[in-house]
Each structure stands twice: as structure tokens, then as C-alpha cells.
């Protein structure tokens, strides 16, 4: 069951955070946008499991249904994001419990180390890409006071920081996160010391 869950989790994380375009997000309530995202979800599940199973059609339908509910809701904040992802994870868990043999039936069943690698990759993408999306939602009310910088510079720095934090936790060095925060604060000190709003935004 855990191997099946790892493959399903990787497919979901890739479909929602790497292969979902801005056009798909903007057109979730239109058939073309929904169908395009559904094709990505189904295709990635087929690839990650290495097998064709009717249950994957059910999972794709559940995924699109959850997305439709979210896109139709007036709530767009961090709670809505977490509830949406929680519903997706619940559907993945349900399928892994009901169809635990999906992995064993697939092409990759003979590679015992692959599920663990899939889980690690899923964690990395969720931390860097998903974490970035959540931070953007949280900081949206204060976007007007964000300090100017290089185009996409802040986004790239954020990705690298979250990847480093993920690596530090995996290697059992969580104390290194404190040094990372301290170093960032020192580097930003000169531009934040005279403006309390920018200082609080950076923190």
C-alpha cells in the first residue's frame, strides 16, 4: 500500500505544482481548462504507477471535482488552499487503501528503491513549489510594500531557501535553519533598518 501511495502522491504533487499552467488555473471552470488539467493528472498517475487501471479514472474525477469546488468557492486564502490539498490527500489515501496492489501490477514494481525516491521527490516539490504558493497567498495583503528587486529574484531565492531547509531536515541538521534565517536577516539589515513595514515584511 505504501508503494502505491508514494506513486500517487508524486503524481498529484507534480500535476498540481509543476505541470499545472496559469492558463489551467484561470480556466478551471471551463471545460477546456478542466479537461487539460484532468489529462495531466491522469497521465502522471499512469506514468508514476506504470500501469493502467480503471481506478485512476475515478481518482482523476475526484481530483477535478475537488478543484471545481475550490474554484467555485469565494474563499481564496490559505485555509482554502489547505482544505483543497487535504481533500486531495484524502482521496489518494482512500485509493491506496482500496487498491493497494496498483503498484505491484505496474511496470516499476521490480525497482524496490523507487517508491522511497518518489516520496523524497514529492516532498521536495511540495516544499519548494507548494510552499512558495502558500507563502504567496499569505503575503498577498502586503504585496504593495514588498521591496523591489531583480525580476523573479525573490521567487528563486525562496525556492533555494526552502530546498535547503528540506535538505537540512532530511540530513538531521534542523539547527542549520536558524543560521539560514540569521544570515538572511544580516544581509537584509541595511535596507530594512529604516523602514518598519519593509522590515516586518522581510521577517
C-alpha atoms as an extended CHARMM CRD file, in Angstrom:
* protein
*
       203  EXT
         1         1  UNK       CA              0.0000000000        0.0000000000        0.0000000000  PROA      1               0.0000000000
         2         2  UNK       CA              2.7880000000        2.4540000000        0.8480000000  PROA      2               0.0000000000
         3         3  UNK       CA              4.3750000000        1.9910000000       -2.5840000000  PROA      3               0.0000000000
         4         4  UNK       CA              1.0550000000        2.7730000000       -4.2680000000  PROA      4               0.0000000000
         5         5  UNK       CA              0.5710000000        5.8340000000       -2.0600000000  PROA      5               0.0000000000
         6         6  UNK       CA              4.0750000000        7.1310000000       -2.8260000000  PROA      6               0.0000000000
         7         7  UNK       CA              3.4400000000        6.9050000000       -6.5860000000  PROA      7               0.0000000000
         8         8  UNK       CA              0.0080000000        8.5410000000       -6.3030000000  PROA      8               0.0000000000
         9         9  UNK       CA              1.4270000000       11.2970000000       -4.1040000000  PROA      9               0.0000000000
        10        10  UNK       CA              4.2170000000       12.1130000000       -6.5620000000  PROA      10              0.0000000000
        11        11  UNK       CA              1.7480000000       12.2130000000       -9.4590000000  PROA      11              0.0000000000
        12        12  UNK       CA             -0.5140000000       14.5890000000       -7.5300000000  PROA      12              0.0000000000
        13        13  UNK       CA              2.2940000000       16.9220000000       -6.4590000000  PROA      13              0.0000000000
        14        14  UNK       CA              3.6800000000       17.1040000000       -9.9960000000  PROA      14              0.0000000000
        15        15  UNK       CA              0.2350000000       17.6720000000      -11.5120000000  PROA      15              0.0000000000
        16        16  UNK       CA             -0.7300000000       20.4530000000       -9.1020000000  PROA      16              0.0000000000
        17        17  UNK       CA              2.5830000000       22.2760000000       -8.5960000000  PROA      17              0.0000000000
        18        18  UNK       CA              4.8000000000       21.6580000000      -11.6190000000  PROA      18              0.0000000000
        19        19  UNK       CA              2.6120000000       20.8260000000      -14.6220000000  PROA      19              0.0000000000
        20        20  UNK       CA             -0.4240000000       22.9720000000      -13.9130000000  PROA      20              0.0000000000
        21        21  UNK       CA             -0.0980000000       26.1090000000      -16.0170000000  PROA      21              0.0000000000
        22        22  UNK       CA             -1.5030000000       29.5250000000      -15.1620000000  PROA      22              0.0000000000
        23        23  UNK       CA             -3.9780000000       29.0390000000      -18.0270000000  PROA      23              0.0000000000
        24        24  UNK       CA             -5.2780000000       25.8530000000      -16.4360000000  PROA      24              0.0000000000
        25        25  UNK       CA             -5.6990000000       27.6090000000      -13.0850000000  PROA      25              0.0000000000
        26        26  UNK       CA             -7.5560000000       30.5170000000      -14.7020000000  PROA      26              0.0000000000
        27        27  UNK       CA             -9.8530000000       28.2350000000      -16.7090000000  PROA      27              0.0000000000
        28        28  UNK       CA            -10.7870000000       25.5970000000      -14.1210000000  PROA      28              0.0000000000
        29        29  UNK       CA            -14.4840000000       26.4230000000      -14.5310000000  PROA      29              0.0000000000
        30        30  UNK       CA            -14.3630000000       25.9930000000      -18.3130000000  PROA      30              0.0000000000
        31        31  UNK       CA            -14.4530000000       22.5270000000      -19.9380000000  PROA      31              0.0000000000
        32        32  UNK       CA            -11.2080000000       23.0110000000      -21.8900000000  PROA      32              0.0000000000
        33        33  UNK       CA             -9.2020000000       24.1080000000      -18.8620000000  PROA      33              0.0000000000
        34        34  UNK       CA            -10.6410000000       21.3680000000      -16.6750000000  PROA      34              0.0000000000
        35        35  UNK       CA            -10.0690000000       18.7190000000      -19.3440000000  PROA      35              0.0000000000
        36        36  UNK       CA             -6.4570000000       19.8240000000      -19.8530000000  PROA      36              0.0000000000
        37        37  UNK       CA             -5.7020000000       19.5940000000      -16.1380000000  PROA      37              0.0000000000
        38        38  UNK       CA             -7.5180000000       16.2520000000      -15.9480000000  PROA      38              0.0000000000
        39        39  UNK       CA             -5.3890000000       14.8870000000      -18.7810000000  PROA      39              0.0000000000
        40        40  UNK       CA             -2.2350000000       15.9360000000      -16.9140000000  PROA      40              0.0000000000
        41        41  UNK       CA             -3.4780000000       14.3280000000      -13.6820000000  PROA      41              0.0000000000
        42        42  UNK       CA             -4.3990000000       11.0540000000      -15.4090000000  PROA      42              0.0000000000
        43        43  UNK       CA             -1.2100000000       10.9560000000      -17.4900000000  PROA      43              0.0000000000
        44        44  UNK       CA              1.0730000000       11.4900000000      -14.4970000000  PROA      44              0.0000000000
        45        45  UNK       CA             -0.7420000000        8.8100000000      -12.4860000000  PROA      45              0.0000000000
        46        46  UNK       CA             -0.3000000000        6.3590000000      -15.3690000000  PROA      46              0.0000000000
        47        47  UNK       CA              3.4030000000        7.2140000000      -15.6240000000  PROA      47              0.0000000000
        48        48  UNK       CA              4.1570000000        7.1120000000      -11.8880000000  PROA      48              0.0000000000
        49        49  UNK       CA              2.3270000000        3.8140000000      -11.3420000000  PROA      49              0.0000000000
        50        50  UNK       CA              3.4330000000        2.3000000000      -14.6270000000  PROA      50              0.0000000000
        51        51  UNK       CA              0.0500000000        0.6600000000      -15.0400000000  PROA      51              0.0000000000
        52        52  UNK       CA             -3.4150000000        1.2460000000      -16.4830000000  PROA      52              0.0000000000
        53        53  UNK       CA             -6.2530000000        0.8000000000      -14.0030000000  PROA      53              0.0000000000
        54        54  UNK       CA             -9.9090000000        1.9340000000      -14.0380000000  PROA      54              0.0000000000
        55        55  UNK       CA             -9.4030000000        3.2700000000      -10.5000000000  PROA      55              0.0000000000
        56        56  UNK       CA             -7.2160000000        6.0370000000      -11.9230000000  PROA      56              0.0000000000
        57        57  UNK       CA            -10.2210000000        7.3760000000      -13.8310000000  PROA      57              0.0000000000
        58        58  UNK       CA            -12.0840000000        7.5620000000      -10.5130000000  PROA      58              0.0000000000
        59        59  UNK       CA             -9.1350000000        9.3870000000       -8.9310000000  PROA      59              0.0000000000
        60        60  UNK       CA             -8.9740000000       11.8650000000      -11.8120000000  PROA      60              0.0000000000
        61        61  UNK       CA            -12.6970000000       12.5240000000      -11.4840000000  PROA      61              0.0000000000
        62        62  UNK       CA            -12.2900000000       13.1160000000       -7.7340000000  PROA      62              0.0000000000
        63        63  UNK       CA             -9.3950000000       15.4720000000       -8.3830000000  PROA      63              0.0000000000
        64        64  UNK       CA            -11.3870000000       17.5460000000      -10.8550000000  PROA      64              0.0000000000
        65        65  UNK       CA            -14.4340000000       17.5760000000       -8.5790000000  PROA      65              0.0000000000
        66        66  UNK       CA            -12.3560000000       18.9200000000       -5.6830000000  PROA      66              0.0000000000
        67        67  UNK       CA            -10.8190000000       21.5430000000       -7.9720000000  PROA      67              0.0000000000
        68        68  UNK       CA            -14.2680000000       22.6280000000       -9.1900000000  PROA      68              0.0000000000
        69        69  UNK       CA            -15.4800000000       23.0780000000       -5.6250000000  PROA      69              0.0000000000
        70        70  UNK       CA            -12.4160000000       25.1670000000       -4.7850000000  PROA      70              0.0000000000
        71        71  UNK       CA            -12.6480000000       27.3400000000       -7.9130000000  PROA      71              0.0000000000
        72        72  UNK       CA            -16.3490000000       27.9490000000       -7.2700000000  PROA      72              0.0000000000
        73        73  UNK       CA            -15.7720000000       28.9680000000       -3.6620000000  PROA      73              0.0000000000
        74        74  UNK       CA            -15.4260000000       32.5990000000       -2.6380000000  PROA      74              0.0000000000
        75        75  UNK       CA            -12.6870000000       31.6450000000       -0.1750000000  PROA      75              0.0000000000
        76        76  UNK       CA             -9.2340000000       32.0430000000       -1.7360000000  PROA      76              0.0000000000
        77        77  UNK       CA             -6.9260000000       32.2920000000        1.2880000000  PROA      77              0.0000000000
        78        78  UNK       CA             -4.5280000000       29.8520000000        2.9540000000  PROA      78              0.0000000000
        79        79  UNK       CA             -7.3320000000       27.9090000000        4.6540000000  PROA      79              0.0000000000
        80        80  UNK       CA             -8.9660000000       27.1990000000        1.2790000000  PROA      80              0.0000000000
        81        81  UNK       CA             -5.6050000000       26.0400000000       -0.0870000000  PROA      81              0.0000000000
        82        82  UNK       CA             -5.0000000000       23.6880000000        2.8520000000  PROA      82              0.0000000000
        83        83  UNK       CA             -8.5440000000       22.2860000000        2.7330000000  PROA      83              0.0000000000
        84        84  UNK       CA             -8.1820000000       21.6860000000       -1.0120000000  PROA      84              0.0000000000
        85        85  UNK       CA             -4.8900000000       19.8470000000       -0.5980000000  PROA      85              0.0000000000
        86        86  UNK       CA             -6.2600000000       17.9180000000        2.3720000000  PROA      86              0.0000000000
        87        87  UNK       CA             -9.1780000000       16.6880000000        0.2650000000  PROA      87              0.0000000000
        88        88  UNK       CA             -6.7880000000       15.5980000000       -2.4890000000  PROA      88              0.0000000000
        89        89  UNK       CA             -4.6120000000       13.7150000000        0.0070000000  PROA      89              0.0000000000
        90        90  UNK       CA             -7.6810000000       12.0170000000        1.4740000000  PROA      90              0.0000000000
        91        91  UNK       CA             -8.6720000000       10.7650000000       -1.9870000000  PROA      91              0.0000000000
        92        92  UNK       CA             -5.1330000000        9.4580000000       -2.5730000000  PROA      92              0.0000000000
        93        93  UNK       CA             -5.1540000000        7.6770000000        0.7660000000  PROA      93              0.0000000000
        94        94  UNK       CA             -8.5800000000        6.1650000000        0.0790000000  PROA      94              0.0000000000
        95        95  UNK       CA             -7.4520000000        4.7770000000       -3.2790000000  PROA      95              0.0000000000
        96        96  UNK       CA             -4.2310000000        3.3770000000       -1.7820000000  PROA      96              0.0000000000
        97        97  UNK       CA             -6.2900000000        1.5590000000        0.8650000000  PROA      97              0.0000000000
        98        98  UNK       CA             -8.9130000000        0.2780000000       -1.5790000000  PROA      98              0.0000000000
        99        99  UNK       CA             -6.4400000000       -0.6550000000       -4.3480000000  PROA      99              0.0000000000
       100       100  UNK       CA             -3.1300000000       -1.4190000000       -2.5850000000  PROA      100             0.0000000000
       101       101  UNK       CA             -1.9360000000       -3.6440000000       -5.4320000000  PROA      101             0.0000000000
       102       102  UNK       CA             -1.7670000000       -0.8970000000       -8.0730000000  PROA      102             0.0000000000
       103       103  UNK       CA              1.9920000000       -0.5820000000       -7.6340000000  PROA      103             0.0000000000
       104       104  UNK       CA              2.5970000000       -4.3350000000       -7.7550000000  PROA      104             0.0000000000
       105       105  UNK       CA              0.7330000000       -4.5180000000      -11.0870000000  PROA      105             0.0000000000
       106       106  UNK       CA              2.8280000000       -1.7770000000      -12.6670000000  PROA      106             0.0000000000
       107       107  UNK       CA              5.9930000000       -1.6800000000      -14.7360000000  PROA      107             0.0000000000
       108       108  UNK       CA              8.1360000000       -0.2930000000      -11.9050000000  PROA      108             0.0000000000
       109       109  UNK       CA              7.3070000000       -2.9520000000       -9.2830000000  PROA      109             0.0000000000
       110       110  UNK       CA             10.7010000000       -4.5820000000       -9.8160000000  PROA      110             0.0000000000
       111       111  UNK       CA             12.5490000000       -1.4550000000       -8.5950000000  PROA      111             0.0000000000
       112       112  UNK       CA             12.2230000000       -1.6040000000       -4.7890000000  PROA      112             0.0000000000
       113       113  UNK       CA             14.0200000000        1.7070000000       -4.1310000000  PROA      113             0.0000000000
       114       114  UNK       CA             11.7540000000        3.7150000000       -6.4460000000  PROA      114             0.0000000000
       115       115  UNK       CA              8.8160000000        4.3920000000       -4.0600000000  PROA      115             0.0000000000
       116       116  UNK       CA             11.1480000000        5.9270000000       -1.4590000000  PROA      116             0.0000000000
       117       117  UNK       CA             12.7280000000        8.1050000000       -4.1440000000  PROA      117             0.0000000000
       118       118  UNK       CA              9.2600000000        9.1500000000       -5.3200000000  PROA      118             0.0000000000
       119       119  UNK       CA              8.3420000000       10.1570000000       -1.7710000000  PROA      119             0.0000000000
       120       120  UNK       CA             11.5180000000       12.2510000000       -1.4750000000  PROA      120             0.0000000000
       121       121  UNK       CA             10.8920000000       13.9920000000       -4.8020000000  PROA      121             0.0000000000
       122       122  UNK       CA              7.2510000000       14.6220000000       -3.8550000000  PROA      122             0.0000000000
       123       123  UNK       CA              8.4110000000       16.1770000000       -0.5750000000  PROA      123             0.0000000000
       124       124  UNK       CA             10.9350000000       18.3860000000       -2.3520000000  PROA      124             0.0000000000
       125       125  UNK       CA              8.4250000000       19.6750000000       -4.9120000000  PROA      125             0.0000000000
       126       126  UNK       CA              5.7540000000       20.2030000000       -2.2470000000  PROA      126             0.0000000000
       127       127  UNK       CA              8.2280000000       22.1180000000       -0.0690000000  PROA      127             0.0000000000
       128       128  UNK       CA              9.6450000000       24.3410000000       -2.8050000000  PROA      128             0.0000000000
       129       129  UNK       CA              6.7330000000       24.8710000000       -5.2020000000  PROA      129             0.0000000000
       130       130  UNK       CA              3.7510000000       24.2270000000       -2.9180000000  PROA      130             0.0000000000
       131       131  UNK       CA              5.3960000000       26.1150000000       -0.0740000000  PROA      131             0.0000000000
       132       132  UNK       CA              6.0300000000       29.0580000000       -2.3880000000  PROA      132             0.0000000000
       133       133  UNK       CA              2.3940000000       29.1230000000       -3.4400000000  PROA      133             0.0000000000
       134       134  UNK       CA              1.2630000000       29.1170000000        0.1990000000  PROA      134             0.0000000000
       135       135  UNK       CA              3.7060000000       31.8980000000        1.1330000000  PROA      135             0.0000000000
       136       136  UNK       CA              2.4490000000       33.9770000000       -1.8060000000  PROA      136             0.0000000000
       137       137  UNK       CA             -1.1430000000       33.5780000000       -0.5720000000  PROA      137             0.0000000000
       138       138  UNK       CA             -0.1630000000       34.5410000000        2.9780000000  PROA      138             0.0000000000
       139       139  UNK       CA              1.7890000000       37.6330000000        1.8700000000  PROA      139             0.0000000000
       140       140  UNK       CA             -0.7080000000       38.8460000000       -0.7580000000  PROA      140             0.0000000000
       141       141  UNK       CA             -2.2700000000       41.5430000000        1.5080000000  PROA      141             0.0000000000
       142       142  UNK       CA              1.1240000000       43.2280000000        1.8800000000  PROA      142             0.0000000000
       143       143  UNK       CA              2.3350000000       42.9290000000       -1.7270000000  PROA      143             0.0000000000
       144       144  UNK       CA              2.3040000000       46.7310000000       -2.0960000000  PROA      144             0.0000000000
       145       145  UNK       CA              5.0970000000       47.1650000000        0.4560000000  PROA      145             0.0000000000
       146       146  UNK       CA              7.3000000000       44.3740000000       -0.8910000000  PROA      146             0.0000000000
       147       147  UNK       CA             10.8230000000       45.6900000000       -1.6060000000  PROA      147             0.0000000000
       148       148  UNK       CA             11.7580000000       45.8210000000       -5.2820000000  PROA      148             0.0000000000
       149       149  UNK       CA             14.4670000000       43.5290000000       -6.5630000000  PROA      149             0.0000000000
       150       150  UNK       CA             15.5850000000       41.5550000000       -9.5800000000  PROA      150             0.0000000000
       151       151  UNK       CA             12.7750000000       40.1090000000      -11.7550000000  PROA      151             0.0000000000
       152       152  UNK       CA             11.8060000000       36.7570000000      -10.1670000000  PROA      152             0.0000000000
       153       153  UNK       CA             14.7960000000       37.1300000000       -7.8370000000  PROA      153             0.0000000000
       154       154  UNK       CA             12.7240000000       36.7450000000       -4.6760000000  PROA      154             0.0000000000
       155       155  UNK       CA             10.9380000000       33.7070000000       -6.1050000000  PROA      155             0.0000000000
       156       156  UNK       CA             14.2130000000       31.9630000000       -6.9620000000  PROA      156             0.0000000000
       157       157  UNK       CA             15.7270000000       32.7860000000       -3.5730000000  PROA      157             0.0000000000
       158       158  UNK       CA             12.6250000000       31.3980000000       -1.8830000000  PROA      158             0.0000000000
       159       159  UNK       CA             12.8610000000       28.1600000000       -3.8680000000  PROA      159             0.0000000000
       160       160  UNK       CA             16.5180000000       27.7330000000       -2.9340000000  PROA      160             0.0000000000
       161       161  UNK       CA             15.8600000000       28.5240000000        0.7270000000  PROA      161             0.0000000000
       162       162  UNK       CA             13.0400000000       26.0170000000        1.0150000000  PROA      162             0.0000000000
       163       163  UNK       CA             15.1020000000       23.3700000000       -0.8080000000  PROA      163             0.0000000000
       164       164  UNK       CA             17.9650000000       23.9720000000        1.6370000000  PROA      164             0.0000000000
       165       165  UNK       CA             15.5940000000       23.7260000000        4.6230000000  PROA      165             0.0000000000
       166       166  UNK       CA             14.2310000000       20.4380000000        3.2360000000  PROA      166             0.0000000000
       167       167  UNK       CA             17.7800000000       19.1000000000        2.8430000000  PROA      167             0.0000000000
       168       168  UNK       CA             18.7480000000       20.2000000000        6.3680000000  PROA      168             0.0000000000
       169       169  UNK       CA             15.7520000000       18.3910000000        7.8570000000  PROA      169             0.0000000000
       170       170  UNK       CA             16.4380000000       15.2270000000        5.8330000000  PROA      170             0.0000000000
       171       171  UNK       CA             20.0540000000       15.1710000000        6.9910000000  PROA      171             0.0000000000
       172       172  UNK       CA             19.1150000000       15.7200000000       10.6460000000  PROA      172             0.0000000000
       173       173  UNK       CA             20.5170000000       19.2540000000       10.8360000000  PROA      173             0.0000000000
       174       174  UNK       CA             17.4950000000       21.4140000000       11.7570000000  PROA      174             0.0000000000
       175       175  UNK       CA             19.7410000000       23.8270000000       13.6970000000  PROA      175             0.0000000000
       176       176  UNK       CA             21.0870000000       24.9680000000       10.3250000000  PROA      176             0.0000000000
       177       177  UNK       CA             17.7210000000       26.5860000000        9.6210000000  PROA      177             0.0000000000
       178       178  UNK       CA             18.4470000000       29.1030000000       12.3760000000  PROA      178             0.0000000000
       179       179  UNK       CA             21.7350000000       30.0400000000       10.7220000000  PROA      179             0.0000000000
       180       180  UNK       CA             19.9220000000       30.4640000000        7.3980000000  PROA      180             0.0000000000
       181       181  UNK       CA             17.3820000000       32.8550000000        8.9500000000  PROA      181             0.0000000000
       182       182  UNK       CA             20.1480000000       34.7760000000       10.7450000000  PROA      182             0.0000000000
       183       183  UNK       CA             22.2040000000       35.1110000000        7.5580000000  PROA      183             0.0000000000
       184       184  UNK       CA             19.1890000000       36.3680000000        5.6310000000  PROA      184             0.0000000000
       185       185  UNK       CA             18.4200000000       38.9280000000        8.3340000000  PROA      185             0.0000000000
       186       186  UNK       CA             22.0020000000       40.2200000000        8.3370000000  PROA      186             0.0000000000
       187       187  UNK       CA             22.0890000000       40.5420000000        4.5510000000  PROA      187             0.0000000000
       188       188  UNK       CA             18.8120000000       42.4810000000        4.5630000000  PROA      188             0.0000000000
       189       189  UNK       CA             19.6640000000       44.6820000000        7.5610000000  PROA      189             0.0000000000
       190       190  UNK       CA             20.8200000000       47.7550000000        5.6320000000  PROA      190             0.0000000000
       191       191  UNK       CA             17.6200000000       48.0040000000        3.5730000000  PROA      191             0.0000000000
       192       192  UNK       CA             15.1980000000       47.2640000000        6.4200000000  PROA      192             0.0000000000
       193       193  UNK       CA             16.5920000000       49.1890000000        9.3930000000  PROA      193             0.0000000000
       194       194  UNK       CA             14.9270000000       52.4870000000        8.4410000000  PROA      194             0.0000000000
       195       195  UNK       CA             11.5210000000       51.1850000000        7.3350000000  PROA      195             0.0000000000
       196       196  UNK       CA              9.4980000000       49.1810000000        9.8260000000  PROA      196             0.0000000000
       197       197  UNK       CA              6.9740000000       47.9990000000        7.2150000000  PROA      197             0.0000000000
       198       198  UNK       CA              9.6600000000       46.5320000000        4.9480000000  PROA      198             0.0000000000
       199       199  UNK       CA             11.4620000000       45.0870000000        7.9650000000  PROA      199             0.0000000000
       200       200  UNK       CA              8.3180000000       43.2400000000        9.0930000000  PROA      200             0.0000000000
       201       201  UNK       CA              7.6170000000       42.0890000000        5.5230000000  PROA      201             0.0000000000
       202       202  UNK       CA             11.1050000000       40.5900000000        5.1610000000  PROA      202             0.0000000000
       203       203  UNK       CA             10.8640000000       38.8440000000        8.5580000000  PROA      203             0.0000000000
